[in-house]
Coordinates of C-alpha atoms in Angstrom, one line a residue:
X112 CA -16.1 -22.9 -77.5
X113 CA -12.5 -23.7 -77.1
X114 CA -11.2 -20.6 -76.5
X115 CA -14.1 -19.3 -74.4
X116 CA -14.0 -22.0 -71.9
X117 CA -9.8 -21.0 -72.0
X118 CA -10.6 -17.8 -70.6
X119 CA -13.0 -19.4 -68.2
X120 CA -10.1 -21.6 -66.6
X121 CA -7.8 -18.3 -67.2
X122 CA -10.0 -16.3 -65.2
X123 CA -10.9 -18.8 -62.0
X124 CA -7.2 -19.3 -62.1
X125 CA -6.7 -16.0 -61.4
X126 CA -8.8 -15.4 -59.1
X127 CA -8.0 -18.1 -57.0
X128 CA -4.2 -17.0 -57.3
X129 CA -5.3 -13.7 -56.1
X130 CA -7.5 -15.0 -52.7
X131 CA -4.2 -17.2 -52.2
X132 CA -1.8 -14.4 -52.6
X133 CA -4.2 -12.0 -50.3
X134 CA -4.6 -15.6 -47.7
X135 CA -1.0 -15.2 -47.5
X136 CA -0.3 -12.1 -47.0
X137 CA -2.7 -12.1 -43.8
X138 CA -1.0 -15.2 -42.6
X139 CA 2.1 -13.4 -43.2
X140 CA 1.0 -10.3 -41.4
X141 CA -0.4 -12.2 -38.1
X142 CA 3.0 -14.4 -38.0
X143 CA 5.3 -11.4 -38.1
X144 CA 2.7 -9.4 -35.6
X145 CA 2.8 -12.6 -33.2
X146 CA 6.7 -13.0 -33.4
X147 CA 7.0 -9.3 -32.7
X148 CA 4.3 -9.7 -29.3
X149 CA 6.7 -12.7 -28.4
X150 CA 9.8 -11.0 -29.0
X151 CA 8.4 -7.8 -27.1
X152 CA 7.5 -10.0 -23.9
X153 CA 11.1 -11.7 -23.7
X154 CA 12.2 -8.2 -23.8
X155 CA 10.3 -7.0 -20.8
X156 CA 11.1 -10.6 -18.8
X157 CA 14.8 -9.7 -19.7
X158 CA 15.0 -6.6 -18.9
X159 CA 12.9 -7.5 -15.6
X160 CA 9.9 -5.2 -15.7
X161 CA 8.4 -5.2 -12.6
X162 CA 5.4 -3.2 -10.9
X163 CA 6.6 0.6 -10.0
X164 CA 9.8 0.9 -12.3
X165 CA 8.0 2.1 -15.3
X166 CA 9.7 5.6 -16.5
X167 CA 12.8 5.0 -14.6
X168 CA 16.6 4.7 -15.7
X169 CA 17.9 1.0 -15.4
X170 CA 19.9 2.4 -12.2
X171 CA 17.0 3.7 -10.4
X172 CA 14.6 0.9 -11.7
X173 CA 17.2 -2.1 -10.0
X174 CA 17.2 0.1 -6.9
X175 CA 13.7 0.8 -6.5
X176 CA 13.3 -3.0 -7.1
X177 CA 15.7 -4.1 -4.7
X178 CA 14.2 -2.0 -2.0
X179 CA 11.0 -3.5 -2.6
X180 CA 12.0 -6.7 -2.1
X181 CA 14.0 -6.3 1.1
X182 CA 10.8 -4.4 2.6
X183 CA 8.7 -7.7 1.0
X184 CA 11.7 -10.0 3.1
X185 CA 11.2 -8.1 5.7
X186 CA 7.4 -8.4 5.6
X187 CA 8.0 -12.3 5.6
X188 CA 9.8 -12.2 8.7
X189 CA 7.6 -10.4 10.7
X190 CA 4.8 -13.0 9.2
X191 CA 6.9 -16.1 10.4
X192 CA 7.8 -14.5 13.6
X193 CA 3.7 -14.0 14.3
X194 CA 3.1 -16.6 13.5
X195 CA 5.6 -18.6 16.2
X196 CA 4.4 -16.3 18.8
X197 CA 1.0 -15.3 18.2
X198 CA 1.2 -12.4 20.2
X199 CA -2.8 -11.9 22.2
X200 CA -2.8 -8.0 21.1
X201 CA -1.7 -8.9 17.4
X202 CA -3.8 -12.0 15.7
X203 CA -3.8 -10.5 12.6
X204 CA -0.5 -9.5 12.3
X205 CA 0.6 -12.7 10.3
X206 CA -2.4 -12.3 8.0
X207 CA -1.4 -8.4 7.3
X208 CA 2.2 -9.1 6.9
X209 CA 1.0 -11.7 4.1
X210 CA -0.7 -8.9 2.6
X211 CA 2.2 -6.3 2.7
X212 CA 4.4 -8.9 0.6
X213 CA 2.0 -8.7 -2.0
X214 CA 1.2 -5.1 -2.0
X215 CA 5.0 -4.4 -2.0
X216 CA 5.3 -6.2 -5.1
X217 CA 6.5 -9.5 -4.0
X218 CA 9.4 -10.9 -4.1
X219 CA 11.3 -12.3 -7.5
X220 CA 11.9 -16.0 -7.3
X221 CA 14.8 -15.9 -9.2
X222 CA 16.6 -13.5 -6.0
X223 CA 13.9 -14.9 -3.3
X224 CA 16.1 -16.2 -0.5
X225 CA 14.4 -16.9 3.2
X226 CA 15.7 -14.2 5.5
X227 CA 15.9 -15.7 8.7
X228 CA 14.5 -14.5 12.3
X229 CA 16.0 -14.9 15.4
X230 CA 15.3 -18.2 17.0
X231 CA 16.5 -19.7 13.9
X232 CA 20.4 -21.3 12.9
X233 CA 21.4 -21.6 9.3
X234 CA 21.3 -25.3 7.5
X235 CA 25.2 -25.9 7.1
X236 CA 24.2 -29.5 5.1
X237 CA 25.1 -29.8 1.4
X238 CA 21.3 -29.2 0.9
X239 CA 22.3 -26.1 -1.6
X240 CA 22.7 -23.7 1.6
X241 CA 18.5 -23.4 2.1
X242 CA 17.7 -22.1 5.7
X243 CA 15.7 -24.3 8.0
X244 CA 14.2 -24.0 11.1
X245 CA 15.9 -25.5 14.1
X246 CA 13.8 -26.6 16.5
X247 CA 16.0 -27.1 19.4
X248 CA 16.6 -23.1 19.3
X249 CA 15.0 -20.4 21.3
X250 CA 11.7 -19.5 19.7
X251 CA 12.0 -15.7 19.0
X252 CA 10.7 -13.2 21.5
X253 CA 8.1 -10.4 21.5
X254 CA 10.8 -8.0 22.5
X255 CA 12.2 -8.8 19.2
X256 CA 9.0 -8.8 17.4
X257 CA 8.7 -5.3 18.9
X258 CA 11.9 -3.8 17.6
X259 CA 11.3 -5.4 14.0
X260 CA 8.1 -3.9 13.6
X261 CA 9.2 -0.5 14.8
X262 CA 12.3 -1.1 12.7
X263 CA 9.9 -2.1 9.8
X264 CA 7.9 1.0 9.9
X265 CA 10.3 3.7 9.5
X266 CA 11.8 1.8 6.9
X267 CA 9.0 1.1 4.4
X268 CA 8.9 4.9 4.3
X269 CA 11.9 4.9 2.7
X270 CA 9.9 3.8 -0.7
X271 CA 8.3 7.1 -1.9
X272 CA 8.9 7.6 -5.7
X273 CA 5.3 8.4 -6.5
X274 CA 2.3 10.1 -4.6
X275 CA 1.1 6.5 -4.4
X276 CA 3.8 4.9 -2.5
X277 CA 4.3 7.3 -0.1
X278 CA 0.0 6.8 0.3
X279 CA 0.6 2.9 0.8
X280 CA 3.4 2.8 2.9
X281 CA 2.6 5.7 5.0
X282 CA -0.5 3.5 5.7
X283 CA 1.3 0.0 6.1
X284 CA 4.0 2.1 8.3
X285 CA 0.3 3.3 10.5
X286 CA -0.6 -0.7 10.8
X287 CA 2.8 -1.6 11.6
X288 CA 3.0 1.0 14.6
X289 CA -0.5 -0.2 15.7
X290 CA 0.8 -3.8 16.1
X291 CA 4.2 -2.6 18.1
X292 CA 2.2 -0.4 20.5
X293 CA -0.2 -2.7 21.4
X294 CA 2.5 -5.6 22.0
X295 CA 4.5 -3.6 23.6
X296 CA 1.8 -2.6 26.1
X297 CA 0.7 -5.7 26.1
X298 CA 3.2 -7.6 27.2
X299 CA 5.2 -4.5 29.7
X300 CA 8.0 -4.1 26.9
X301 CA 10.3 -1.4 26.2
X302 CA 10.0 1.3 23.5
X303 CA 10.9 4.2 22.7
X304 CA 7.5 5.7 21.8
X305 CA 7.4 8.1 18.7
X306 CA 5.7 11.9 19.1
X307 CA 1.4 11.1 18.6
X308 CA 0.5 14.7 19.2
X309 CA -1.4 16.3 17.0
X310 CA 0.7 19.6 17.1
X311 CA 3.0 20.6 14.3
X312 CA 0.8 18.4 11.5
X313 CA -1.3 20.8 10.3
X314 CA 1.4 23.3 9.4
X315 CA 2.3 20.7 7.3
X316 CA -1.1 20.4 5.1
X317 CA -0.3 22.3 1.9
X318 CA -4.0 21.8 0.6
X319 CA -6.5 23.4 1.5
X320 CA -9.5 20.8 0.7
X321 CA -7.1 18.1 3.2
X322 CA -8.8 21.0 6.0
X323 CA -12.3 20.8 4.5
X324 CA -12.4 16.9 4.7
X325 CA -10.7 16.6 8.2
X326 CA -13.1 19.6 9.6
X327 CA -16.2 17.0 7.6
X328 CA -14.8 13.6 9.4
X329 CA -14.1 15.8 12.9
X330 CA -18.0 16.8 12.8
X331 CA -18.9 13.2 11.8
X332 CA -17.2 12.0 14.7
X333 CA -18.6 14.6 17.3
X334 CA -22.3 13.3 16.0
X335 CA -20.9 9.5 17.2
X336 CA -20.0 11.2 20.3
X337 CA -23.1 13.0 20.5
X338 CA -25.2 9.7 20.6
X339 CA -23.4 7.6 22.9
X340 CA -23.5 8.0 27.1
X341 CA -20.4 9.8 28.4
X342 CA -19.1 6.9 30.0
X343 CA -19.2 5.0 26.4
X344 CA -17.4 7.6 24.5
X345 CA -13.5 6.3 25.2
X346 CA -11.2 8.0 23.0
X347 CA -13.8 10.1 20.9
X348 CA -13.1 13.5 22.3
X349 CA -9.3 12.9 21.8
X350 CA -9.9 12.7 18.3
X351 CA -12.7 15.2 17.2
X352 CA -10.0 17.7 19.5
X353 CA -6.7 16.4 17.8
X354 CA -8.2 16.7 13.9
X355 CA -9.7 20.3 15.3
X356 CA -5.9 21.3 16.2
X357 CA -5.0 19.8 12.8
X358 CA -7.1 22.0 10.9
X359 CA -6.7 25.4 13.1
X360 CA -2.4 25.2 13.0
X361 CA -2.8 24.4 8.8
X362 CA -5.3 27.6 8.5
X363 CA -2.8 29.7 10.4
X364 CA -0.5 28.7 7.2
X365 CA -2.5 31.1 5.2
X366 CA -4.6 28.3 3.6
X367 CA -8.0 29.6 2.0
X368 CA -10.8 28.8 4.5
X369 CA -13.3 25.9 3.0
X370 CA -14.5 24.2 5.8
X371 CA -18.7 23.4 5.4
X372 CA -20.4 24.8 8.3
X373 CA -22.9 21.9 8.8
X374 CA -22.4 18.5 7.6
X375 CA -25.4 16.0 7.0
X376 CA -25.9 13.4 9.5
X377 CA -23.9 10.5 9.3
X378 CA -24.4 7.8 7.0
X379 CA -24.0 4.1 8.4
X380 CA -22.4 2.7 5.3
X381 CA -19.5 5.4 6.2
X382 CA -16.8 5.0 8.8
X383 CA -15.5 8.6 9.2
X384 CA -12.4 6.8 11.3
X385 CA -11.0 5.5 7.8
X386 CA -12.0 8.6 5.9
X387 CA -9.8 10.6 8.0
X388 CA -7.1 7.8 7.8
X389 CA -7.1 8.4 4.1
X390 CA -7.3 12.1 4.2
X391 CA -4.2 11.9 6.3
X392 CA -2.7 9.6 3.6
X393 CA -3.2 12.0 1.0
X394 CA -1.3 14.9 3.0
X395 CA 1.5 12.8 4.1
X396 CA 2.4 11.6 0.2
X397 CA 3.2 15.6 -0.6
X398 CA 5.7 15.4 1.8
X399 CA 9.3 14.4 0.8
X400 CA 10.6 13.8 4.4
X401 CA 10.5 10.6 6.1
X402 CA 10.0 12.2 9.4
X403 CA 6.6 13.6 8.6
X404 CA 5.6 10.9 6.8
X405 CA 6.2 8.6 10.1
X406 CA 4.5 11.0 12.1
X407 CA 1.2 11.3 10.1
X408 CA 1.7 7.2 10.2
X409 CA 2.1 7.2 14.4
X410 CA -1.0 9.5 14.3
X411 CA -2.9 7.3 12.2
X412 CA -2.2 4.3 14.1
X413 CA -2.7 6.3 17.8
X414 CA -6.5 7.9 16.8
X415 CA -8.1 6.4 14.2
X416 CA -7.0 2.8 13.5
X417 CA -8.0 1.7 16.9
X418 CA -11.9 3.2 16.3
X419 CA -12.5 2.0 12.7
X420 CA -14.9 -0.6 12.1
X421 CA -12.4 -3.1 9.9
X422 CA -9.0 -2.0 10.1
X423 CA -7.1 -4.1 7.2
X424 CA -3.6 -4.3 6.2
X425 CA -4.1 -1.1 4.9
X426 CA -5.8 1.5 6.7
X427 CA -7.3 4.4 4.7
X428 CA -5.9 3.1 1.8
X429 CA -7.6 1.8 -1.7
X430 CA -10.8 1.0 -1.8
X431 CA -12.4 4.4 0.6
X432 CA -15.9 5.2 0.4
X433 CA -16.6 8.0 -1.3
X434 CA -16.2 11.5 0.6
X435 CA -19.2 13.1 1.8
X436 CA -19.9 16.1 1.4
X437 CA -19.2 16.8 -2.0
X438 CA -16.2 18.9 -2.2
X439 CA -15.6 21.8 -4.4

């Protein structure tokens, strides 16, 4: 009996031993697999990973960074300044400045300094050389305003690594004209107004389903047209003739011919204005020059932001509805 309840003891011995050893091993394994997630994320915060750098040498990553967050600065001005002069023809240009900080990609706060506008004087007190605002200075002027936004626009062009920048800032560029035209007009200021006709663009559509959707949203538009009295129709023919020029010049390129004859009628969850914004978007990211990129931009911003239904920070951008008709 001795020896058999021995080898009892022996044996729950050794199997408790082995759960242990196997308990161990797992805690093992999980410790070492969350020291290695740990020591991965201090790796990416050192190295400063940030949105749009992925794939890039160190060089070209810190540059593309830094231009981001000078364009994000830059946003910020044109936000304060907005919002010390609240222009009449721009109330939402504070708002949609906000927004193009964020969609830039922010701006670090370990290298965040406040850029400051005109109308403003530097903070010379020990108080570890932060700007403040001086109130006994010259608010700043919609001249200036004017000439930041305009400045602003051709230079947010200037970030185009992917398809998808040159899509969003071709867009924000758009909104940003939009705001400088109508403040200029506005108020009787002067600008040196960038080319808005509709000649010359199409040659520089490479693909041939950017005809097809503009011929789709140029029919959609004449069917607005169509049901409203003459007197009501504003700037309507303007634009179903400039996106018919658009498509004719790019199918004198030798692009195949895929336009759809007859398009259904038009849906009233669509708004054909911001289709076309973002079927301009799409041609204007296969472009490598900044000049047609600003163009497509001044076009967007002429025709089609002023008839959309909601015109955000970024028109024709993310989220669109859904093209109709189905394309092939």
């Amino acid at each position: 009996m001795s020896a058999d309840t021995d080898k009892s003891k022996a044996g729950r011995m050794n199997k408790y031993e082995t759960g242990n050893s196997a308990l161990k091993s797992w805690v093992s394994f999980l410790t070492v697999l969350f020291l290695g997630i740990g020591s991965f994320s201090v790796f990416l915060c050192a190295m400063d990973v940030r949105r749009g750098t992925a794939g890039l040498s160190a060089a070209e990553a810190e540059q593309t960074q830094k231009l981001r967050e000078e364009l994000a600065k830059q946003s910020g001005r044109i936000e304060r300044m907005a919002e010390a002069l609240r222009p009449a023809q721009g109330p939402g240009l504070a708002a949609d400045a906000k927004i193009w900080i964020s969609d830039l990609g922010g701006i670090h706060p370990r290298t965040e300094r406040r850029a400051r506008i005109p109308g403003e004087k530097r903070d010379t007190s020990p108080a570890r050389g932060k700007s403040a605002r001086d109130t006994s200075s010259p608010a700043p002027d919609l001249q200036t305003l004017v000439g930041e936004l305009d400045n602003f626009s051709a230079g947010v062009l200037k970030l185009a690594r992917t398809p998808a920048d040159r899509q969003l800032t071709v867009s924000i560029s758009a909104k940003s004209e939009f705001y400088a035209a109508q403040i200029a007009s506005a108020a009787s200021l002067k600008r040196t107004a960038p080319d808005v006709s509709p000649e010359g663009l199409g040659k520089r559509i490479t693909d041939p389903r950017t005809v097809t959707e503009l011929d789709a949203e140029k029919q959609e538009i004449e069917q607005i047209a169509a049901a409203l009295p003459p007197a009501e129709r504003g700037n309507l023919p303007k634009i179903v003739s400039a996106l018919e020029i658009m498509a004719d010049d790019a199918l004198k390129t030798g692009l195949e011919d895929r336009r759809i004859a007859q398009i259904p009628p038009v849906r009233a969850d669509t708004d054909p204005f911001s289709e076309a914004a973002g079927t301009l978007l799409r041609a204007a990211s296969r472009l490598a020059d900044i000049g047609g990129r600003r163009r497509f931009g001044v076009f967007i911003a002429t025709y089609l932001i002023p008839a959309q239904k909601t015109a955000g920070a970024t028109p024709g951008w993310e989220p669109r509805p859904q093209k109709k008709p189905k394309l092939k």
